Amino acid sequence: MNVAEWILVVILSVTLFIFLVVGIILLVKLIKIANEAKKVVIKGQEIADKTGDVVENVKGMTSVGSLVKNFVDRYDNSSAKKSKKGGK
């Protein structure tokens, strides 16, 4: 091979090596970012679930039907306690 061919082979080899190293580094960084994104999605889902629970609790406290239900449940419980005390 001529000197010019050797120079071209060396230049191409070095360029290929540099791209290979940069590609590996980018791939590792991409995997780390994907793992972090997965953690964020899981945490966001947990927050959304907790928010749904809070909304259900607030909805249960503010609706008229649940207020009546709570009143009836308390009345039934107090009646049951009185009947147990009187029955003994």
C-alpha atoms as one frame of an Amber mdcrd trajectory, in Angstrom:
protein
   0.000   0.000   0.000   1.072   3.516  -0.672   1.594   6.091   2.007  -1.579
   7.916   0.911  -3.613   4.729   1.344  -2.170   4.210   4.840  -3.049   7.764
   5.768  -6.638   7.270   4.569  -6.964   3.969   6.464  -5.627   5.540   9.660
  -7.934   8.556   9.345 -10.973   6.343   8.729 -10.025   3.984  11.574  -9.590
   6.838  14.046 -12.884   8.407  12.923 -14.702   5.087  13.288 -13.165   4.559
  16.730 -14.239   8.040  17.873 -17.809   7.512  16.635 -17.921   4.116  18.336
 -16.800   5.554  21.688 -19.213   8.500  21.421 -22.036   6.118  20.485 -21.383
   3.910  23.506 -21.299   6.932  25.823 -24.563   8.253  24.368 -26.186   4.845
  24.701 -25.242   4.628  28.376 -26.578   8.149  29.002 -29.802   7.299  27.158
 -30.328   4.218  29.320 -29.818   6.299  32.484 -32.305   8.914  31.244 -34.842
   6.197  30.433 -34.508   4.769  33.954 -35.009   8.209  35.481 -38.055   8.793
  33.267 -39.480   5.471  34.429 -39.049   6.544  38.072 -40.772   9.859  37.341
 -43.692   8.092  35.651 -44.106   5.687  38.581 -43.988   8.559  41.099 -46.491
  10.531  39.020 -48.840   7.550  38.967 -48.612   7.239  42.759 -49.408  10.936
  43.130 -52.357  10.604  40.742 -53.714   7.642  42.733 -53.414   9.540  46.010
 -55.073  12.569  44.442 -57.947  10.365  43.306 -58.372   9.080  46.854 -58.412
  12.618  48.232 -60.997  13.665  45.640 -63.187  10.708  46.581 -62.940  11.656
  50.269 -63.842  15.285  49.592 -66.654  14.206  47.290 -67.974  11.898  50.000
 -67.913  14.699  52.562 -69.645  17.274  50.401 -72.445  15.359  48.703 -75.896
  15.448  50.292 -76.417  11.725  49.921 -73.309  10.892  51.888 -74.236  13.388
  54.600 -77.593  11.674  55.001 -75.910   8.261  54.914 -73.440   9.302  57.617
 -76.287  10.661  59.749 -78.290   7.436  59.339 -75.227   5.306  60.103 -74.552
   7.278  63.282 -78.217   7.047  64.287 -78.235   3.288  63.661 -75.021   2.843
  65.635 -76.335   4.856  68.572 -79.623   2.910  68.487 -77.746  -0.373  68.416
 -75.607   0.672  71.388 -78.724   1.671  73.379 -80.459  -1.618  72.611 -77.359
  -3.590  73.668 -77.154  -1.683  76.953 -80.884  -2.105  77.615 -80.835  -5.797
  76.713 -78.132  -6.718  79.237
